[in-house]
PDB file of C-alpha atoms in Angstrom:
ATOM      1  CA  UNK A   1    -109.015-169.061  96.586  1.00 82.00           C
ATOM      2  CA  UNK A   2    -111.838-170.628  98.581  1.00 87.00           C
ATOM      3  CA  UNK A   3    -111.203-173.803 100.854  1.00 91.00           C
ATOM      4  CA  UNK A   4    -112.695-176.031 103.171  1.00 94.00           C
ATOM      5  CA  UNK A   5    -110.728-177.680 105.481  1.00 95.00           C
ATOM      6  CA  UNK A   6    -112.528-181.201 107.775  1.00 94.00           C
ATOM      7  CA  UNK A   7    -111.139-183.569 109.948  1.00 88.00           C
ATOM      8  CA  UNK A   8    -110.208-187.058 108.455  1.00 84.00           C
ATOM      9  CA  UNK A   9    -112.290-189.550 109.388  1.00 85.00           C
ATOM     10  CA  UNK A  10    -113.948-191.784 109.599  1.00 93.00           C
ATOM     11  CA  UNK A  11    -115.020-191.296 113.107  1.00 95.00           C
ATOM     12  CA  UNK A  12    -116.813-194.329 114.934  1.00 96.00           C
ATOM     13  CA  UNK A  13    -118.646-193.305 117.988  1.00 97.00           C
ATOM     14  CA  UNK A  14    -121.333-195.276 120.033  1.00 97.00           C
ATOM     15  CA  UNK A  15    -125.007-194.824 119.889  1.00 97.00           C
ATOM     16  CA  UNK A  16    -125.792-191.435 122.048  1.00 96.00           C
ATOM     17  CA  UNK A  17    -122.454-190.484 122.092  1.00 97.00           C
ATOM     18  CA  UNK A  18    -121.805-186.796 121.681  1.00 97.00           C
ATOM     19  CA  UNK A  19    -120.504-186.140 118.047  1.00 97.00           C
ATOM     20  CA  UNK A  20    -118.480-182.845 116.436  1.00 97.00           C
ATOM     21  CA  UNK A  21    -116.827-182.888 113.332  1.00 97.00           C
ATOM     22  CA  UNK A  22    -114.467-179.576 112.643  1.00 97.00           C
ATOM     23  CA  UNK A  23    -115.006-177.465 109.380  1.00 97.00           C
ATOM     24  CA  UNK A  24    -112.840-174.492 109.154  1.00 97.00           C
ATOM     25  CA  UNK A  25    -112.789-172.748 106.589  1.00 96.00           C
ATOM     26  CA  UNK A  26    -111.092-169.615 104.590  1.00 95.00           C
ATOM     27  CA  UNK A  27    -113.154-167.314 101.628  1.00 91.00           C
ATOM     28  CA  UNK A  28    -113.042-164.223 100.250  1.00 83.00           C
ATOM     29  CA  UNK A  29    -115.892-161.852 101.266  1.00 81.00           C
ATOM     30  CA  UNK A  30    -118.773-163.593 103.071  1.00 85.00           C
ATOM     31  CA  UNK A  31    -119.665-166.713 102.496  1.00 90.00           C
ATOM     32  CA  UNK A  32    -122.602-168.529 103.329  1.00 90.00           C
ATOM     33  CA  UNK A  33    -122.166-171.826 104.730  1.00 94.00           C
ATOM     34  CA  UNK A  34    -123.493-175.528 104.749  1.00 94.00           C
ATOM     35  CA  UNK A  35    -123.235-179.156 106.050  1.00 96.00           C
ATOM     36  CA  UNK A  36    -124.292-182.162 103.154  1.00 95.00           C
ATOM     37  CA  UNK A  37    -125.132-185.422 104.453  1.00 95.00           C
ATOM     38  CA  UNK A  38    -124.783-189.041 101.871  1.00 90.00           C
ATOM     39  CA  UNK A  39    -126.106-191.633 102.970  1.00 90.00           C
ATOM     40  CA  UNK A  40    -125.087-195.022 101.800  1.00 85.00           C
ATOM     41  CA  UNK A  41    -126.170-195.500  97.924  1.00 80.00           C
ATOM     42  CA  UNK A  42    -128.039-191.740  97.764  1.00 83.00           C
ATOM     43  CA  UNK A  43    -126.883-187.949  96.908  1.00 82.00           C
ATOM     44  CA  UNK A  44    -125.900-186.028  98.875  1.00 87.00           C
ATOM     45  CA  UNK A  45    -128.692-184.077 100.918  1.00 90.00           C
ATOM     46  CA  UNK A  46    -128.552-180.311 102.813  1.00 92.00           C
ATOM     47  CA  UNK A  47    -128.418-181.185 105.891  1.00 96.00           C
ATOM     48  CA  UNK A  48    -128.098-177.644 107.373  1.00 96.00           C
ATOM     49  CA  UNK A  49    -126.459-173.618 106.932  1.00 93.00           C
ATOM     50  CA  UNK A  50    -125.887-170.396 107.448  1.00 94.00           C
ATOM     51  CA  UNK A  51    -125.816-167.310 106.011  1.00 90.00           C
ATOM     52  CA  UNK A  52    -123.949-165.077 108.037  1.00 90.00           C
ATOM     53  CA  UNK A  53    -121.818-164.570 111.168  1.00 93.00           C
ATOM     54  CA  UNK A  54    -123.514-166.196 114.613  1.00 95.00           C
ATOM     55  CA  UNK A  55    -126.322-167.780 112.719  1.00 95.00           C
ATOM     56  CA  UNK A  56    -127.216-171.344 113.904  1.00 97.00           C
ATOM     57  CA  UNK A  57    -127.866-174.072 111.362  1.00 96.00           C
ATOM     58  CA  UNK A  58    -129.920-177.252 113.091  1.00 97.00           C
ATOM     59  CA  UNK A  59    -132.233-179.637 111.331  1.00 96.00           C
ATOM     60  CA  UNK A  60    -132.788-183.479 112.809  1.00 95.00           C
ATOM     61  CA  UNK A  61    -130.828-182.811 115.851  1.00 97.00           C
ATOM     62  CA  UNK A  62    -127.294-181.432 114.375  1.00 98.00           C
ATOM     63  CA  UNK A  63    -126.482-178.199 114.676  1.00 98.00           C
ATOM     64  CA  UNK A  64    -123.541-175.773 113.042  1.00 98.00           C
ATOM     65  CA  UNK A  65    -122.928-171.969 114.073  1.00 98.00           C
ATOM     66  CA  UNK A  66    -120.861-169.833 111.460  1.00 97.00           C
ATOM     67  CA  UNK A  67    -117.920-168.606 113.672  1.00 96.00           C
ATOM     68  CA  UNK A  68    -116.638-165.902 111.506  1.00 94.00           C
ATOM     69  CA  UNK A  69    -113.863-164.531 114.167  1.00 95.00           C
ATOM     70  CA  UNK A  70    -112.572-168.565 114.083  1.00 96.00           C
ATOM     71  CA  UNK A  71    -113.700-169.177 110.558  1.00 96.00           C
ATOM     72  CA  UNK A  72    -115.197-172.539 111.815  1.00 97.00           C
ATOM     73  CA  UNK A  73    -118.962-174.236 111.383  1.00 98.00           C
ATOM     74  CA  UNK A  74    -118.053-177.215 112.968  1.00 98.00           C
ATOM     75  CA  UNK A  75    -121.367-179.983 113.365  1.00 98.00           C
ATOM     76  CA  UNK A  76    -122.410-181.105 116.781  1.00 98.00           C
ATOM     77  CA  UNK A  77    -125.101-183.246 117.644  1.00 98.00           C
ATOM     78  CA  UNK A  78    -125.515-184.684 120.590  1.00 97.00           C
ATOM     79  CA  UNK A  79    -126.776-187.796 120.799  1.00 96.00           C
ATOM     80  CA  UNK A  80    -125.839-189.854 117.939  1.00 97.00           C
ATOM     81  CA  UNK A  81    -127.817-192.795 116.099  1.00 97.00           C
ATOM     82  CA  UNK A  82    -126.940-195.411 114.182  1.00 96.00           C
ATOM     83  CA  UNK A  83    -129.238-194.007 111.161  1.00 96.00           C
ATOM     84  CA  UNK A  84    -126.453-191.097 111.206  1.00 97.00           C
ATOM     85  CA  UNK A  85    -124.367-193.173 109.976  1.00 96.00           C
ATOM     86  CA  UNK A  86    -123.256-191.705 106.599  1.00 95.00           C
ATOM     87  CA  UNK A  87    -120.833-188.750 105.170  1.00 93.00           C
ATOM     88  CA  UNK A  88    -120.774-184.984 105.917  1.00 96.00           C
ATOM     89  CA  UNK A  89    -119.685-182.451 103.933  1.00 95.00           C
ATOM     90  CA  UNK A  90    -119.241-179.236 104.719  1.00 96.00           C
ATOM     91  CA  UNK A  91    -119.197-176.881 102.122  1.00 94.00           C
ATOM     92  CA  UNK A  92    -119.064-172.959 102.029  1.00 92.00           C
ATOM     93  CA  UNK A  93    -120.409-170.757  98.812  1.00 87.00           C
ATOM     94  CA  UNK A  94    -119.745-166.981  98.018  1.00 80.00           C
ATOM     95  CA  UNK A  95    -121.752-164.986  95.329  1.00 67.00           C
ATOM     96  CA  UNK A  96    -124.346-167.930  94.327  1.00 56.00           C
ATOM     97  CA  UNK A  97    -124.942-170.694  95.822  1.00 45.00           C
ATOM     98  CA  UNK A  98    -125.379-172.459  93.352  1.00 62.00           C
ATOM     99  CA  UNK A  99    -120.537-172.995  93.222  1.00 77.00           C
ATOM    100  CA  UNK A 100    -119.855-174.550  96.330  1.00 87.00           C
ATOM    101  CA  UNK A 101    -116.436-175.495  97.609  1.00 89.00           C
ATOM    102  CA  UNK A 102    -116.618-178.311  99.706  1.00 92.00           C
ATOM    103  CA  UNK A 103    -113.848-179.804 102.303  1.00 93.00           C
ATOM    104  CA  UNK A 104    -113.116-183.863 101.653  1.00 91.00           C
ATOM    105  CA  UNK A 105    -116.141-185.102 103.835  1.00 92.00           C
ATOM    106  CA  UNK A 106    -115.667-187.177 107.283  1.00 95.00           C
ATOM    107  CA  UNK A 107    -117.399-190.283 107.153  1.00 94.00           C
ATOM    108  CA  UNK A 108    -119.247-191.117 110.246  1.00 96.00           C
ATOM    109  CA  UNK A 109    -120.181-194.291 111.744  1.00 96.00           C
ATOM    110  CA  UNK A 110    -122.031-195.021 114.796  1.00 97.00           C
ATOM    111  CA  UNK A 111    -122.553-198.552 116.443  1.00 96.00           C
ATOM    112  CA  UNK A 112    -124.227-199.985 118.860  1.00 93.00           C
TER     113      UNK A 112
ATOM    114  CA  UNK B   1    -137.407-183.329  98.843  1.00 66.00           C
ATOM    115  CA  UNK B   2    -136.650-182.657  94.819  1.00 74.00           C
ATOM    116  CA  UNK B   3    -135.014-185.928  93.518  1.00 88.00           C
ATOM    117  CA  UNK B   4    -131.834-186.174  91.385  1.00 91.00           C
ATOM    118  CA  UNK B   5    -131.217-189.324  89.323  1.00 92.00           C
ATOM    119  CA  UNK B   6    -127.709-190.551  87.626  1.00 94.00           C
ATOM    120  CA  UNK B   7    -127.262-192.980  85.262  1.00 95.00           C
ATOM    121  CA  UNK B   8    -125.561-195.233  85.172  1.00 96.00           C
ATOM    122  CA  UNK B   9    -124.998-195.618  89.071  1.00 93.00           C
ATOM    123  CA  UNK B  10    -121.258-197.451  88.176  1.00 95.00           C
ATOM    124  CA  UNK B  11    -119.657-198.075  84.546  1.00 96.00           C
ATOM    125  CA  UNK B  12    -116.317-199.940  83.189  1.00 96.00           C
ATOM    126  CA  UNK B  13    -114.940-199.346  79.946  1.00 96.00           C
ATOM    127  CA  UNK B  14    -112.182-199.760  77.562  1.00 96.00           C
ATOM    128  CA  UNK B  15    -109.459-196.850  76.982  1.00 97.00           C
ATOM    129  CA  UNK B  16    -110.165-195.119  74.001  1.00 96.00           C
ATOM    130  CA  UNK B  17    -113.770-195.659  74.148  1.00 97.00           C
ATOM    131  CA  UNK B  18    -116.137-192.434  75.022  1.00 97.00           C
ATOM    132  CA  UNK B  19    -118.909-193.052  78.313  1.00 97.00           C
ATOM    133  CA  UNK B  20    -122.243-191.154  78.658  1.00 97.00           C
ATOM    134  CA  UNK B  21    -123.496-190.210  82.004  1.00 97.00           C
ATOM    135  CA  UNK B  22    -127.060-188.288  82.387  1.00 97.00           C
ATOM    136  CA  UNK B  23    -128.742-186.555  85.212  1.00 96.00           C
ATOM    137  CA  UNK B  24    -132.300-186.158  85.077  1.00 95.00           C
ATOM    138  CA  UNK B  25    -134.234-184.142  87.771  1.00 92.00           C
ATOM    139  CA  UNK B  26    -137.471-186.041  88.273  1.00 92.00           C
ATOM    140  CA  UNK B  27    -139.357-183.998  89.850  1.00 88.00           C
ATOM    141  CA  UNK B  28    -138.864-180.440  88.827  1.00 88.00           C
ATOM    142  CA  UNK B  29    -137.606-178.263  86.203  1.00 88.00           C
ATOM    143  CA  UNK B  30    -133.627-177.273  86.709  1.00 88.00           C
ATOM    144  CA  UNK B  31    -132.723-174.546  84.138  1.00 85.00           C
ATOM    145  CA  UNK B  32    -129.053-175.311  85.886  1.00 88.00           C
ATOM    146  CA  UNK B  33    -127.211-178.997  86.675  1.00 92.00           C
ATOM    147  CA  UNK B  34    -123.398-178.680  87.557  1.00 93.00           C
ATOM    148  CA  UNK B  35    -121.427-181.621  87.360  1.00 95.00           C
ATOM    149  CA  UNK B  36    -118.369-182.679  90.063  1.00 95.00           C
ATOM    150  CA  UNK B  37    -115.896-184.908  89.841  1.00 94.00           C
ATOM    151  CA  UNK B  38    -114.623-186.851  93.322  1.00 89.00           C
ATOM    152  CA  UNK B  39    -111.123-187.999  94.127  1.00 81.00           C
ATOM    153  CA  UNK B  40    -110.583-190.790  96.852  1.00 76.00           C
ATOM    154  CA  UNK B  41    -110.089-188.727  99.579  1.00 73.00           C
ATOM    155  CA  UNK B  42    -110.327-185.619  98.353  1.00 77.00           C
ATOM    156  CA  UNK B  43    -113.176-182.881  98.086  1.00 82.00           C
ATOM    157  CA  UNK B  44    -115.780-182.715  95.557  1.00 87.00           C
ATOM    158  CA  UNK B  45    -114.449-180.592  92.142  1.00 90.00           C
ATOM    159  CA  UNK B  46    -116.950-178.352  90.508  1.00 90.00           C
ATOM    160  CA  UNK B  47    -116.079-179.446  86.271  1.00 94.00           C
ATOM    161  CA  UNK B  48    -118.455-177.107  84.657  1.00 94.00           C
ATOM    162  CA  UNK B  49    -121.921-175.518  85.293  1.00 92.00           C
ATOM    163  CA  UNK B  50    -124.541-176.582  82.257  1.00 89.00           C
ATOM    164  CA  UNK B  51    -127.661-174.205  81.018  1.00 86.00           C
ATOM    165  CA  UNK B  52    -130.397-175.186  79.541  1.00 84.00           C
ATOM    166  CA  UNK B  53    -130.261-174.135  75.730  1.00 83.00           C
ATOM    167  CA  UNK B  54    -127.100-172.729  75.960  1.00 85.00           C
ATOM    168  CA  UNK B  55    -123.052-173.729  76.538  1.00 89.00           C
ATOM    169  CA  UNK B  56    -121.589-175.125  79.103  1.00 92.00           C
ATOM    170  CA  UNK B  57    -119.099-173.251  81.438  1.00 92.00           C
ATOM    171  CA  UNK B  58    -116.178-174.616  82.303  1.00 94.00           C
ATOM    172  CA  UNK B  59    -114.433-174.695  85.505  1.00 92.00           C
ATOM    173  CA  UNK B  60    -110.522-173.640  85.125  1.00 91.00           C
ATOM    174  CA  UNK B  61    -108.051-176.522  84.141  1.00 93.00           C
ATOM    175  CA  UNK B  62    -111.191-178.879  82.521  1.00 95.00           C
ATOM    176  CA  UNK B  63    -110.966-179.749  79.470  1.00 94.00           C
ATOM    177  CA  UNK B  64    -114.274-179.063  77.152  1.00 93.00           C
ATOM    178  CA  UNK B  65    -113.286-181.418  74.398  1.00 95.00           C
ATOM    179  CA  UNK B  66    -112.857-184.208  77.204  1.00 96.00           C
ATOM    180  CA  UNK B  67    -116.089-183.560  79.017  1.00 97.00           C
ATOM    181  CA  UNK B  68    -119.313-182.846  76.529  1.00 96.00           C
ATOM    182  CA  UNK B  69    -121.858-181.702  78.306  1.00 95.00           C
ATOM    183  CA  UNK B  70    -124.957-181.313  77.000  1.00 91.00           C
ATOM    184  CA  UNK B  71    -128.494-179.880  78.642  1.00 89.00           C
ATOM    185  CA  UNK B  72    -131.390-180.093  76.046  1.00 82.00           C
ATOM    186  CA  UNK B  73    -134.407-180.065  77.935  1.00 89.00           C
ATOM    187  CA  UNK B  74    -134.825-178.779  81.877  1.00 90.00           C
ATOM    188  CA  UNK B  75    -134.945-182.269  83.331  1.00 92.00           C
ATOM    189  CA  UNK B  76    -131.848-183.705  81.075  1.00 94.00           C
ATOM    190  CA  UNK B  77    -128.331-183.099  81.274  1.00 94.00           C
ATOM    191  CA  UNK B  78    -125.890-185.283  80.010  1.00 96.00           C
ATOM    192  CA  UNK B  79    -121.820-185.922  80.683  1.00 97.00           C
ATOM    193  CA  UNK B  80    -119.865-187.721  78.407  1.00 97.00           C
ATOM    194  CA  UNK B  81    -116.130-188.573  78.412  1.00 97.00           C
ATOM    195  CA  UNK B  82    -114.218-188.749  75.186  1.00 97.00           C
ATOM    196  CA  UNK B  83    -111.755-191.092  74.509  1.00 96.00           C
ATOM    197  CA  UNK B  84    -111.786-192.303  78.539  1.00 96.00           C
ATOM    198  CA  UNK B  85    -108.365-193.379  79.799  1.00 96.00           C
ATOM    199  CA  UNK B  86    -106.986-194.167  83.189  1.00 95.00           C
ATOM    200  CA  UNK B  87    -106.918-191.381  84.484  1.00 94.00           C
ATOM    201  CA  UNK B  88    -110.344-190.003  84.167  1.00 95.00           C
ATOM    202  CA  UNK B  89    -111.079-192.915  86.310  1.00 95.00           C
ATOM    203  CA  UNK B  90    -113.237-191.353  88.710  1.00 93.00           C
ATOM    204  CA  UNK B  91    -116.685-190.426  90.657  1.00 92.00           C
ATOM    205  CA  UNK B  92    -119.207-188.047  88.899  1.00 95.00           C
ATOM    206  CA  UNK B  93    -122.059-185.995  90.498  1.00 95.00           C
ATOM    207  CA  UNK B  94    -124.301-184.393  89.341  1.00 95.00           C
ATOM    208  CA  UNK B  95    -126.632-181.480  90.962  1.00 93.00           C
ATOM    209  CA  UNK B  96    -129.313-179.351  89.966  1.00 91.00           C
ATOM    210  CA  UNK B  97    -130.566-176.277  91.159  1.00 85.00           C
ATOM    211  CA  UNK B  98    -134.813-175.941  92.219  1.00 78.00           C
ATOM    212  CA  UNK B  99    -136.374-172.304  90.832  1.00 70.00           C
ATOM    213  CA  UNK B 100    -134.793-169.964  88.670  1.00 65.00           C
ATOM    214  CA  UNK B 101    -132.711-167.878  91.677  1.00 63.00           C
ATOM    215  CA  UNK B 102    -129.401-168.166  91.982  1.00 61.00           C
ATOM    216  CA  UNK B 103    -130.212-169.075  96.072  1.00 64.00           C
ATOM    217  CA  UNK B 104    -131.878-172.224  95.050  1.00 70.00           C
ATOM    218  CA  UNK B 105    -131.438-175.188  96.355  1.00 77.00           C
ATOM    219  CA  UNK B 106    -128.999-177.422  94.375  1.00 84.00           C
ATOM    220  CA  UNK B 107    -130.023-181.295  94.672  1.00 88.00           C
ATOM    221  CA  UNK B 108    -127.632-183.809  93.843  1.00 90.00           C
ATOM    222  CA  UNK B 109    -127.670-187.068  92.366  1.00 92.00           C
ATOM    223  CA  UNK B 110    -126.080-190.487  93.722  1.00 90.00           C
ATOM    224  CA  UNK B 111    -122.847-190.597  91.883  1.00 92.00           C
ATOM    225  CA  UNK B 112    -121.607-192.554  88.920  1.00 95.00           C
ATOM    226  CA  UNK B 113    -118.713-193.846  89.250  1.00 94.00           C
ATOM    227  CA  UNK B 114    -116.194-194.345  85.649  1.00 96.00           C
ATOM    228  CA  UNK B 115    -113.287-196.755  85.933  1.00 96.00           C
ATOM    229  CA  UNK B 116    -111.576-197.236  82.943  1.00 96.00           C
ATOM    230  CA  UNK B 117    -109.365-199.874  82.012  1.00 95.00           C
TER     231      UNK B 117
END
């Protein structure tokens, strides 16, 4: 079946430190794929995705390409804030996207 | 963005005794809300994808008699656990899907999360 696999976290980085979390990932057919965000107290919230193979995700400064030859979309950013403080999800979906499979989520914490 | 409410945010109760959950989109229509179920440490669960009007579906290895869900109107569903033990100890979310195409976006709520005692 479908899986997501992330790295443990939680990571703690410095402010405007360069961050990547890993997401690999393994599906049948072609999946598209996504990174959610949760921020303390809220739902979880797209962050960003991809449809298909090469395409790059970005939205508020991260950014995920689907690597279909390394089955990866692992986040980058690269200057992280405190305000990204929070958990990622990554998450792949095939048919609708409406069932996603997600990987355990990496919570991320950034001081100053 | 579209905004996805759960109540209650974090509930204790007795084994034996049954707990409610609802989701309510506030903001739009969903014809569809899914409901997940979260492990410590582990990945979110799809339990079972609820229609509007119509019967839930069930994810593989969830039991239906355990978790009622009910969707009567497109900005309601609801999750309730029957005769709650241990076990079903747990974090819920809910998510509902904007538009009527299977490519919308899903929106989730903030969790509830069920201990039971």
């Amino acid at each position: 079946g479908d899986s997501v696999t992330q790295m443990e976290g939680p990571v703690t980085l410095s402010e405007e430190a360069f961050l990547t979390i890993n997401c690999t990932y393994t599906a049948t057919g072609y999946p598209s794929l996504f990174w959610y965000v949760q921020y303390p107290g809220e739902g979880l919230q797209l962050l960003l995705k991809a449809t298909k193979a090469d395409d790059k995700g970005s939205n508020k400064g991260f950014e995920a390409t689907y690597r279909k030859e390394t089955t990866s979309f692992h986040l980058e950013k690269g200057s992280v804030q405190v305000s990204d403080s929070a958990v990622y999800f990554c998450a792949l979906s095939t048919g609708t996207a409406s069932k996603l499979t997600f990987g355990t989520g990496t919570r991320l914490q950034v001081t100053l | 963005g579209a905004v996805v409410s759960q109540h209650p945010s974090r509930v204790i109760c007795k084994s034996g005794t049954s707990v409610k959950i609802e989701c309510r989109s506030l903001d739009f229509q969903a014809t569809t809300m899914f409901w997940y179920r979260q492990f410590p440490k582990k990945s979110l669960m799809l339990m079972a994808t609820s229609n509007e009007g119509s019967k839930a579906t069930y994810e593989q290895g969830v039991e239906k008699d355990k978790f009622l869900i009910n969707h009567a109107s497109l900005t309601l569903s609801t999750l309730t656990v029957t005769s709650a033990h241990p076990e079903d100890s747990s974090f819920y979310i809910c998510s509902a899907r904007q538009g009527l195409a299977s490519t919308g976006e899903l929106f989730f709520g903030e969790g509830s999360r069920l201990t039971v005692l």
